PDB file of C-alpha atoms in Angstrom:
ATOM      1  CA  UNK A   1      13.018 -49.132   6.036  1.00 35.00           C
ATOM      2  CA  UNK A   2      14.874 -47.585   8.966  1.00 39.00           C
ATOM      3  CA  UNK A   3      16.277 -50.706  10.579  1.00 42.00           C
ATOM      4  CA  UNK A   4      18.517 -48.718  12.907  1.00 54.00           C
ATOM      5  CA  UNK A   5      15.377 -47.532  14.706  1.00 85.00           C
ATOM      6  CA  UNK A   6      15.479 -50.494  17.084  1.00 91.00           C
ATOM      7  CA  UNK A   7      17.989 -49.903  19.874  1.00 94.00           C
ATOM      8  CA  UNK A   8      19.147 -53.021  21.754  1.00 96.00           C
ATOM      9  CA  UNK A   9      21.204 -52.813  24.945  1.00 97.00           C
ATOM     10  CA  UNK A  10      21.985 -54.778  28.087  1.00 97.00           C
ATOM     11  CA  UNK A  11      24.099 -55.236  31.151  1.00 97.00           C
ATOM     12  CA  UNK A  12      24.678 -57.141  34.372  1.00 97.00           C
ATOM     13  CA  UNK A  13      23.708 -56.300  37.951  1.00 97.00           C
ATOM     14  CA  UNK A  14      25.114 -57.641  41.217  1.00 97.00           C
ATOM     15  CA  UNK A  15      27.864 -59.787  39.664  1.00 97.00           C
ATOM     16  CA  UNK A  16      29.601 -61.948  42.266  1.00 96.00           C
ATOM     17  CA  UNK A  17      32.275 -64.594  41.822  1.00 95.00           C
ATOM     18  CA  UNK A  18      34.011 -66.619  44.522  1.00 96.00           C
ATOM     19  CA  UNK A  19      35.169 -70.167  45.227  1.00 95.00           C
ATOM     20  CA  UNK A  20      31.594 -71.440  45.699  1.00 95.00           C
ATOM     21  CA  UNK A  21      30.332 -70.063  42.389  1.00 96.00           C
ATOM     22  CA  UNK A  22      29.267 -67.012  40.430  1.00 97.00           C
ATOM     23  CA  UNK A  23      25.951 -65.250  39.940  1.00 97.00           C
ATOM     24  CA  UNK A  24      24.477 -62.189  38.258  1.00 98.00           C
ATOM     25  CA  UNK A  25      21.290 -60.619  37.036  1.00 98.00           C
ATOM     26  CA  UNK A  26      21.344 -60.088  33.279  1.00 98.00           C
ATOM     27  CA  UNK A  27      19.123 -57.413  31.711  1.00 98.00           C
ATOM     28  CA  UNK A  28      18.636 -57.338  27.917  1.00 98.00           C
ATOM     29  CA  UNK A  29      16.288 -54.737  26.459  1.00 98.00           C
ATOM     30  CA  UNK A  30      15.101 -53.070  23.281  1.00 97.00           C
ATOM     31  CA  UNK A  31      13.379 -49.798  22.452  1.00 95.00           C
ATOM     32  CA  UNK A  32      12.004 -48.541  19.168  1.00 90.00           C
ATOM     33  CA  UNK A  33      13.133 -45.007  18.428  1.00 82.00           C
ATOM     34  CA  UNK A  34      10.097 -43.447  16.782  1.00 69.00           C
ATOM     35  CA  UNK A  35       7.064 -45.263  15.479  1.00 66.00           C
ATOM     36  CA  UNK A  36       7.303 -48.990  14.824  1.00 66.00           C
ATOM     37  CA  UNK A  37       6.424 -49.354  11.146  1.00 57.00           C
ATOM     38  CA  UNK A  38       8.617 -52.123   9.817  1.00 53.00           C
ATOM     39  CA  UNK A  39       8.068 -55.596   8.499  1.00 50.00           C
ATOM     40  CA  UNK A  40       5.008 -57.304   7.165  1.00 48.00           C
ATOM     41  CA  UNK A  41       1.790 -56.018   8.729  1.00 54.00           C
ATOM     42  CA  UNK A  42       0.282 -59.507   8.446  1.00 54.00           C
ATOM     43  CA  UNK A  43       3.157 -61.019  10.430  1.00 58.00           C
ATOM     44  CA  UNK A  44       1.860 -60.588  13.950  1.00 77.00           C
ATOM     45  CA  UNK A  45       4.934 -61.622  15.943  1.00 86.00           C
ATOM     46  CA  UNK A  46       8.585 -60.597  16.087  1.00 90.00           C
ATOM     47  CA  UNK A  47      11.178 -62.111  18.429  1.00 92.00           C
ATOM     48  CA  UNK A  48      13.637 -60.707  20.979  1.00 95.00           C
ATOM     49  CA  UNK A  49      16.376 -63.060  22.121  1.00 94.00           C
ATOM     50  CA  UNK A  50      19.453 -63.128  24.330  1.00 95.00           C
ATOM     51  CA  UNK A  51      22.275 -65.651  24.655  1.00 92.00           C
ATOM     52  CA  UNK A  52      25.125 -65.753  27.167  1.00 94.00           C
ATOM     53  CA  UNK A  53      28.392 -67.545  27.778  1.00 91.00           C
ATOM     54  CA  UNK A  54      28.895 -70.921  29.411  1.00 89.00           C
ATOM     55  CA  UNK A  55      28.968 -72.083  32.198  1.00 93.00           C
ATOM     56  CA  UNK A  56      26.240 -69.716  33.453  1.00 95.00           C
ATOM     57  CA  UNK A  57      22.826 -71.355  33.729  1.00 94.00           C
ATOM     58  CA  UNK A  58      19.506 -69.521  33.761  1.00 95.00           C
ATOM     59  CA  UNK A  59      17.738 -69.957  37.127  1.00 95.00           C
ATOM     60  CA  UNK A  60      14.720 -67.757  36.373  1.00 96.00           C
ATOM     61  CA  UNK A  61      13.610 -65.138  33.870  1.00 96.00           C
ATOM     62  CA  UNK A  62      10.884 -62.557  33.409  1.00 97.00           C
ATOM     63  CA  UNK A  63       9.839 -60.682  30.316  1.00 97.00           C
ATOM     64  CA  UNK A  64       8.165 -57.301  29.873  1.00 97.00           C
ATOM     65  CA  UNK A  65       6.656 -55.482  26.889  1.00 95.00           C
ATOM     66  CA  UNK A  66       5.485 -51.905  26.531  1.00 93.00           C
ATOM     67  CA  UNK A  67       3.120 -50.669  23.801  1.00 90.00           C
ATOM     68  CA  UNK A  68       2.358 -47.086  22.780  1.00 87.00           C
ATOM     69  CA  UNK A  69      -0.386 -45.313  20.862  1.00 81.00           C
ATOM     70  CA  UNK A  70       1.564 -42.670  18.957  1.00 75.00           C
ATOM     71  CA  UNK A  71      -1.512 -40.523  18.320  1.00 78.00           C
ATOM     72  CA  UNK A  72      -2.702 -40.265  21.923  1.00 80.00           C
ATOM     73  CA  UNK A  73       0.587 -41.049  23.663  1.00 79.00           C
ATOM     74  CA  UNK A  74      -0.860 -43.567  26.109  1.00 82.00           C
ATOM     75  CA  UNK A  75       1.046 -46.747  26.913  1.00 86.00           C
ATOM     76  CA  UNK A  76       0.148 -50.297  27.886  1.00 86.00           C
ATOM     77  CA  UNK A  77       2.626 -52.428  29.847  1.00 91.00           C
ATOM     78  CA  UNK A  78       2.395 -56.199  30.059  1.00 92.00           C
ATOM     79  CA  UNK A  79       4.430 -59.240  31.022  1.00 94.00           C
ATOM     80  CA  UNK A  80       5.752 -61.680  28.420  1.00 94.00           C
ATOM     81  CA  UNK A  81       6.487 -65.381  28.620  1.00 94.00           C
ATOM     82  CA  UNK A  82      10.222 -66.087  28.408  1.00 95.00           C
ATOM     83  CA  UNK A  83      11.032 -69.178  26.342  1.00 92.00           C
ATOM     84  CA  UNK A  84      14.113 -71.229  27.228  1.00 89.00           C
ATOM     85  CA  UNK A  85      15.138 -71.990  23.636  1.00 84.00           C
ATOM     86  CA  UNK A  86      18.455 -73.599  24.517  1.00 84.00           C
ATOM     87  CA  UNK A  87      20.745 -74.047  27.520  1.00 85.00           C
ATOM     88  CA  UNK A  88      22.254 -70.596  26.935  1.00 89.00           C
ATOM     89  CA  UNK A  89      19.416 -68.885  25.032  1.00 90.00           C
ATOM     90  CA  UNK A  90      16.103 -67.262  25.975  1.00 93.00           C
ATOM     91  CA  UNK A  91      13.563 -65.321  23.928  1.00 93.00           C
ATOM     92  CA  UNK A  92      10.182 -63.647  24.014  1.00 95.00           C
ATOM     93  CA  UNK A  93       7.638 -63.556  21.206  1.00 92.00           C
ATOM     94  CA  UNK A  94       6.781 -59.910  20.563  1.00 92.00           C
ATOM     95  CA  UNK A  95       3.221 -59.281  19.422  1.00 87.00           C
ATOM     96  CA  UNK A  96       3.615 -56.245  17.155  1.00 85.00           C
ATOM     97  CA  UNK A  97       0.347 -54.522  17.954  1.00 82.00           C
ATOM     98  CA  UNK A  98      -2.700 -54.882  20.126  1.00 79.00           C
ATOM     99  CA  UNK A  99      -5.967 -53.095  20.689  1.00 78.00           C
ATOM    100  CA  UNK A 100      -6.883 -51.831  24.136  1.00 75.00           C
ATOM    101  CA  UNK A 101      -9.892 -49.981  25.494  1.00 77.00           C
ATOM    102  CA  UNK A 102      -8.764 -46.648  26.982  1.00 72.00           C
ATOM    103  CA  UNK A 103     -11.430 -44.382  28.480  1.00 81.00           C
ATOM    104  CA  UNK A 104     -14.113 -46.184  26.465  1.00 85.00           C
ATOM    105  CA  UNK A 105     -12.240 -45.879  23.130  1.00 80.00           C
ATOM    106  CA  UNK A 106     -10.681 -48.837  21.331  1.00 81.00           C
ATOM    107  CA  UNK A 107      -7.111 -47.810  20.551  1.00 79.00           C
ATOM    108  CA  UNK A 108      -4.374 -49.577  18.648  1.00 79.00           C
ATOM    109  CA  UNK A 109      -0.993 -49.803  20.344  1.00 82.00           C
ATOM    110  CA  UNK A 110       2.323 -50.669  18.655  1.00 85.00           C
ATOM    111  CA  UNK A 111       5.309 -52.286  20.349  1.00 89.00           C
ATOM    112  CA  UNK A 112       7.603 -49.670  21.878  1.00 91.00           C
ATOM    113  CA  UNK A 113      10.004 -51.472  24.241  1.00 95.00           C
ATOM    114  CA  UNK A 114      10.678 -54.732  26.026  1.00 96.00           C
ATOM    115  CA  UNK A 115      13.128 -56.614  28.187  1.00 98.00           C
ATOM    116  CA  UNK A 116      14.265 -59.989  29.468  1.00 98.00           C
ATOM    117  CA  UNK A 117      15.628 -60.081  33.012  1.00 98.00           C
ATOM    118  CA  UNK A 118      17.394 -63.326  33.928  1.00 97.00           C
ATOM    119  CA  UNK A 119      19.028 -64.636  37.069  1.00 97.00           C
ATOM    120  CA  UNK A 120      22.146 -66.564  36.042  1.00 97.00           C
ATOM    121  CA  UNK A 121      24.553 -68.619  38.127  1.00 97.00           C
ATOM    122  CA  UNK A 122      27.231 -71.267  38.003  1.00 96.00           C
ATOM    123  CA  UNK A 123      28.817 -73.550  40.587  1.00 96.00           C
ATOM    124  CA  UNK A 124      32.342 -72.581  39.568  1.00 95.00           C
ATOM    125  CA  UNK A 125      34.283 -69.379  40.049  1.00 95.00           C
ATOM    126  CA  UNK A 126      33.869 -67.586  36.728  1.00 94.00           C
ATOM    127  CA  UNK A 127      35.381 -64.090  36.616  1.00 93.00           C
ATOM    128  CA  UNK A 128      33.515 -62.809  33.545  1.00 93.00           C
ATOM    129  CA  UNK A 129      30.466 -63.222  31.328  1.00 94.00           C
ATOM    130  CA  UNK A 130      29.486 -62.051  27.848  1.00 93.00           C
ATOM    131  CA  UNK A 131      25.995 -61.831  26.348  1.00 94.00           C
ATOM    132  CA  UNK A 132      24.466 -60.979  22.990  1.00 94.00           C
ATOM    133  CA  UNK A 133      20.894 -59.772  22.447  1.00 95.00           C
ATOM    134  CA  UNK A 134      19.049 -59.148  19.173  1.00 94.00           C
ATOM    135  CA  UNK A 135      15.619 -58.127  17.888  1.00 94.00           C
ATOM    136  CA  UNK A 136      14.313 -60.226  14.994  1.00 90.00           C
ATOM    137  CA  UNK A 137      11.826 -58.561  12.668  1.00 87.00           C
ATOM    138  CA  UNK A 138       9.331 -60.896  11.021  1.00 83.00           C
ATOM    139  CA  UNK A 139       9.336 -60.004   7.306  1.00 77.00           C
ATOM    140  CA  UNK A 140       6.815 -62.670   6.258  1.00 72.00           C
ATOM    141  CA  UNK A 141       4.163 -64.790   7.854  1.00 66.00           C
ATOM    142  CA  UNK A 142       6.744 -67.019   9.530  1.00 63.00           C
ATOM    143  CA  UNK A 143       6.883 -68.482  13.007  1.00 68.00           C
ATOM    144  CA  UNK A 144       9.724 -66.603  14.754  1.00 74.00           C
ATOM    145  CA  UNK A 145      12.555 -68.908  15.788  1.00 72.00           C
ATOM    146  CA  UNK A 146      16.093 -68.544  17.066  1.00 79.00           C
ATOM    147  CA  UNK A 147      19.113 -70.773  17.708  1.00 74.00           C
ATOM    148  CA  UNK A 148      22.513 -70.398  19.366  1.00 73.00           C
ATOM    149  CA  UNK A 149      25.465 -69.547  17.161  1.00 67.00           C
ATOM    150  CA  UNK A 150      29.105 -68.883  17.957  1.00 62.00           C
ATOM    151  CA  UNK A 151      31.142 -65.915  16.801  1.00 59.00           C
ATOM    152  CA  UNK A 152      34.602 -64.560  17.561  1.00 55.00           C
ATOM    153  CA  UNK A 153      33.484 -63.479  21.051  1.00 57.00           C
ATOM    154  CA  UNK A 154      32.069 -66.942  21.780  1.00 67.00           C
ATOM    155  CA  UNK A 155      28.355 -66.058  21.763  1.00 80.00           C
ATOM    156  CA  UNK A 156      25.849 -65.281  19.054  1.00 83.00           C
ATOM    157  CA  UNK A 157      22.449 -66.256  17.738  1.00 87.00           C
ATOM    158  CA  UNK A 158      20.737 -66.906  14.443  1.00 86.00           C
ATOM    159  CA  UNK A 159      17.137 -66.207  13.536  1.00 88.00           C
ATOM    160  CA  UNK A 160      15.022 -68.543  11.419  1.00 85.00           C
ATOM    161  CA  UNK A 161      13.951 -67.959   7.843  1.00 82.00           C
ATOM    162  CA  UNK A 162      12.301 -64.604   7.048  1.00 84.00           C
ATOM    163  CA  UNK A 163      13.398 -63.096  10.395  1.00 87.00           C
ATOM    164  CA  UNK A 164      15.673 -60.059   9.958  1.00 87.00           C
ATOM    165  CA  UNK A 165      18.058 -58.847  12.689  1.00 90.00           C
ATOM    166  CA  UNK A 166      17.247 -55.122  13.030  1.00 90.00           C
ATOM    167  CA  UNK A 167      19.105 -54.365  16.258  1.00 91.00           C
ATOM    168  CA  UNK A 168      21.669 -56.111  18.427  1.00 92.00           C
ATOM    169  CA  UNK A 169      24.152 -55.535  21.215  1.00 93.00           C
ATOM    170  CA  UNK A 170      26.978 -57.405  22.916  1.00 92.00           C
ATOM    171  CA  UNK A 171      27.647 -56.704  26.567  1.00 94.00           C
ATOM    172  CA  UNK A 172      30.245 -57.890  29.084  1.00 92.00           C
ATOM    173  CA  UNK A 173      31.037 -57.999  32.749  1.00 93.00           C
TER     174      UNK A 173
END
């Protein structure tokens, strides 16, 4: 198993902070380097999650997934529902593979990349923010779940039973 094949990264756009509050756009993303071939083939869903520091509140979020057929090279892009799992935690369920008709042929596509883009704000002047994103690989036929956890940097997350963290990143502004 090449668990380092899932690259997770993120950052913040348009960060502003003044006496009336602070706001930013947070982007958390993942990309599989090479062919996705991990986990249990019967486990149809993985999870990608991101958590951020208080007092920022999520105002809106959008999720995106991209699938690839490694034999033909064609891709399929789709939107994903972002789940507000906690006050400072959002996630998307990642369907590992899907079949699509391309030029009359039914082709299987495996997950290649995805992202969560969130608009965050607070009513207080907050000069910085930290976030942590992780990809959870479903190693059994389990329902992917995630919860907020704290670490030395103040943010972290924990996956439910049978979900393995195969890529993560911490990012700051």
